[in-house]
């Protein structure tokens, strides 16, 4: 199976476990997904796409993944990976919502966390030039306004004695 196909398959398997209603007064919503043939939600010729997470937030579905020229940019920094977030109202039609890039870091292994009306995105920071940085976890805070997802803040996290490790 090709790499885009793997991200689709993983997303389809992951959605039932991560999709939930963030309204604390609501009952949990069950989602059942069936597919005869997996359908790619994203593909781009010549790009490496992997490491995804998915969530239902404020009535929409979001999928985040790393996109790059290869699995890891060991020596060539024009190949740094970045994070791409897709959104969908119906799990069938997907649209690019946001790209999160950093010229000095390869952004890896994104994970969503929803708290109230904010969506947090945690990810690892990798750099061949700085193999043991003091901080290796990035955090981007997202909110919805004007019916779109927007970046509120991006920062590197100091997690004390563990800051040279990824948060997870």
Coordinates of C-alpha atoms in Angstrom, one line a residue:
X1 CA 0.0 0.0 0.0
X2 CA 1.4 3.5 -0.8
X3 CA 2.0 6.1 1.8
X4 CA -1.1 8.2 1.2
X5 CA -3.1 5.0 1.3
X6 CA -1.7 4.2 4.7
X7 CA -2.6 7.6 6.1
X8 CA -6.2 7.1 4.9
X9 CA -6.4 3.7 6.3
X10 CA -5.0 4.8 9.7
X11 CA -7.4 7.8 9.7
X12 CA -10.4 5.6 9.0
X13 CA -9.4 3.3 11.8
X14 CA -8.6 6.2 14.2
X15 CA -11.8 8.3 13.8
X16 CA -14.1 6.1 15.8
X17 CA -11.8 6.4 18.8
X18 CA -11.0 10.1 18.7
X19 CA -14.3 11.5 17.5
X20 CA -16.2 13.0 20.4
X21 CA -18.3 15.9 21.3
X22 CA -16.5 18.5 23.4
X23 CA -19.6 19.9 24.9
X24 CA -19.6 18.5 28.5
X25 CA -23.4 18.6 28.7
X26 CA -23.9 16.4 25.7
X27 CA -23.9 12.7 25.5
X28 CA -21.0 11.0 23.7
X29 CA -21.7 10.6 20.0
X30 CA -21.0 7.2 18.4
X31 CA -19.6 7.3 14.8
X32 CA -19.6 4.2 12.6
X33 CA -17.5 4.3 9.5
X34 CA -17.8 1.7 6.7
X35 CA -15.8 1.7 3.5
X36 CA -15.7 -0.9 0.8
X37 CA -12.5 0.7 -0.7
X38 CA -10.3 3.1 1.3
X39 CA -10.3 6.5 -0.3
X40 CA -7.4 8.9 0.1
X41 CA -8.2 12.1 1.9
X42 CA -4.9 13.6 0.7
X43 CA -2.0 12.8 -1.7
X44 CA 0.7 14.8 -3.3
X45 CA 3.0 13.4 -5.9
X46 CA 6.6 12.9 -4.6
X47 CA 5.8 13.9 -1.0
X48 CA 6.2 11.7 2.1
X49 CA 3.0 11.8 4.2
X50 CA 2.8 10.0 7.5
X51 CA 2.2 10.2 11.3
X52 CA -1.4 11.4 11.6
X53 CA -3.9 12.2 14.3
X54 CA -7.6 13.0 14.0
X55 CA -10.3 14.6 16.1
X56 CA -13.8 16.0 16.0
X57 CA -13.8 19.6 17.3
X58 CA -16.5 22.2 17.3
X59 CA -18.6 20.2 14.9
X60 CA -15.9 19.5 12.3
X61 CA -13.4 16.8 11.8
X62 CA -9.7 17.5 11.6
X63 CA -6.8 15.3 10.5
X64 CA -3.2 16.4 11.0
X65 CA -0.1 14.8 9.5
X66 CA 3.6 15.4 8.7
X67 CA 4.4 16.1 5.0
X68 CA 8.0 16.2 3.8
X69 CA 10.3 15.1 1.0
X70 CA 11.3 11.9 2.9
X71 CA 11.0 10.2 6.2
X72 CA 13.7 12.3 7.9
X73 CA 15.9 15.2 6.7
X74 CA 19.1 13.8 8.1
X75 CA 21.5 16.3 6.4
X76 CA 19.5 18.5 4.0
X77 CA 17.4 21.1 5.6
X78 CA 15.5 22.2 2.6
X79 CA 13.7 18.8 3.2
X80 CA 12.3 19.7 6.6
X81 CA 8.9 18.3 7.3
X82 CA 5.9 20.4 8.2
X83 CA 2.4 19.7 9.6
X84 CA -0.7 20.0 7.5
X85 CA -4.2 20.1 8.9
X86 CA -7.2 19.0 6.8
X87 CA -10.8 19.7 7.8
X88 CA -14.1 18.1 6.9
X89 CA -17.8 18.5 7.7
X90 CA -18.8 15.0 6.6
X91 CA -15.7 12.8 6.5
X92 CA -16.0 12.6 2.7
X93 CA -14.9 16.0 1.5
X94 CA -11.6 17.3 2.9
X95 CA -10.0 20.7 2.6
X96 CA -6.6 22.0 3.6
X97 CA -7.0 24.2 6.6
X98 CA -3.6 25.1 7.9
X99 CA 0.1 24.4 7.4
X100 CA 2.5 24.8 10.3
X101 CA 6.2 25.2 9.2
X102 CA 9.5 26.1 10.9
X103 CA 12.5 26.7 8.8
X104 CA 14.9 25.4 11.4
X105 CA 13.0 22.3 12.6
X106 CA 11.5 19.2 11.2
X107 CA 8.0 18.9 12.8
X108 CA 7.0 15.3 13.6
X109 CA 4.4 13.1 15.2
X110 CA 1.6 15.6 15.8
X111 CA -1.1 14.9 18.4
X112 CA -4.3 16.9 19.0
X113 CA -5.8 17.7 22.4
X114 CA -9.1 19.6 22.8
X115 CA -9.8 21.6 25.9
X116 CA -12.9 23.9 25.9
X117 CA -12.9 26.1 22.8
X118 CA -9.2 25.6 22.1
X119 CA -7.5 22.9 20.1
X120 CA -3.9 22.2 21.0
X121 CA -1.5 20.5 18.7
X122 CA 1.7 19.0 20.2
X123 CA 4.5 17.7 18.1
X124 CA 8.2 16.8 18.2
X125 CA 10.9 19.1 17.0
X126 CA 13.9 17.4 15.2
X127 CA 17.1 19.0 14.0
X128 CA 20.2 17.3 12.7
X129 CA 22.1 20.5 13.4
X130 CA 20.9 20.5 17.0
X131 CA 20.5 16.8 18.0
X132 CA 20.1 17.5 21.7
X133 CA 18.2 20.8 22.0
X134 CA 17.0 22.0 25.4
X135 CA 13.4 21.8 24.1
X136 CA 12.1 19.2 21.7
X137 CA 8.3 19.6 22.0
X138 CA 6.3 22.2 20.0
X139 CA 2.8 23.4 20.9
X140 CA 0.5 25.3 18.6
X141 CA -2.8 26.6 20.0
X142 CA -5.7 26.8 17.6
X143 CA -9.2 28.4 17.8
X144 CA -12.1 28.7 15.5
X145 CA -13.3 32.1 14.5
X146 CA -15.1 33.3 11.4
X147 CA -15.9 29.6 10.9
X148 CA -12.3 28.7 10.2
X149 CA -9.4 27.2 12.3
X150 CA -6.8 29.8 13.1
X151 CA -3.4 29.7 14.9
X152 CA -3.4 31.6 18.2
X153 CA 0.1 30.9 19.4
X154 CA 3.1 28.6 18.6
X155 CA 5.8 27.9 21.2
X156 CA 8.5 25.4 22.3
X157 CA 7.7 23.8 25.6
X158 CA 10.1 23.5 28.6
X159 CA 9.1 20.3 30.4
X160 CA 11.8 20.5 33.0
X161 CA 14.4 17.7 33.2
X162 CA 12.6 16.0 30.3
X163 CA 12.8 18.9 27.8
X164 CA 15.4 17.1 25.7
X165 CA 12.7 14.4 25.1
X166 CA 9.5 14.6 23.1
X167 CA 6.5 15.2 25.3
X168 CA 5.0 11.8 24.6

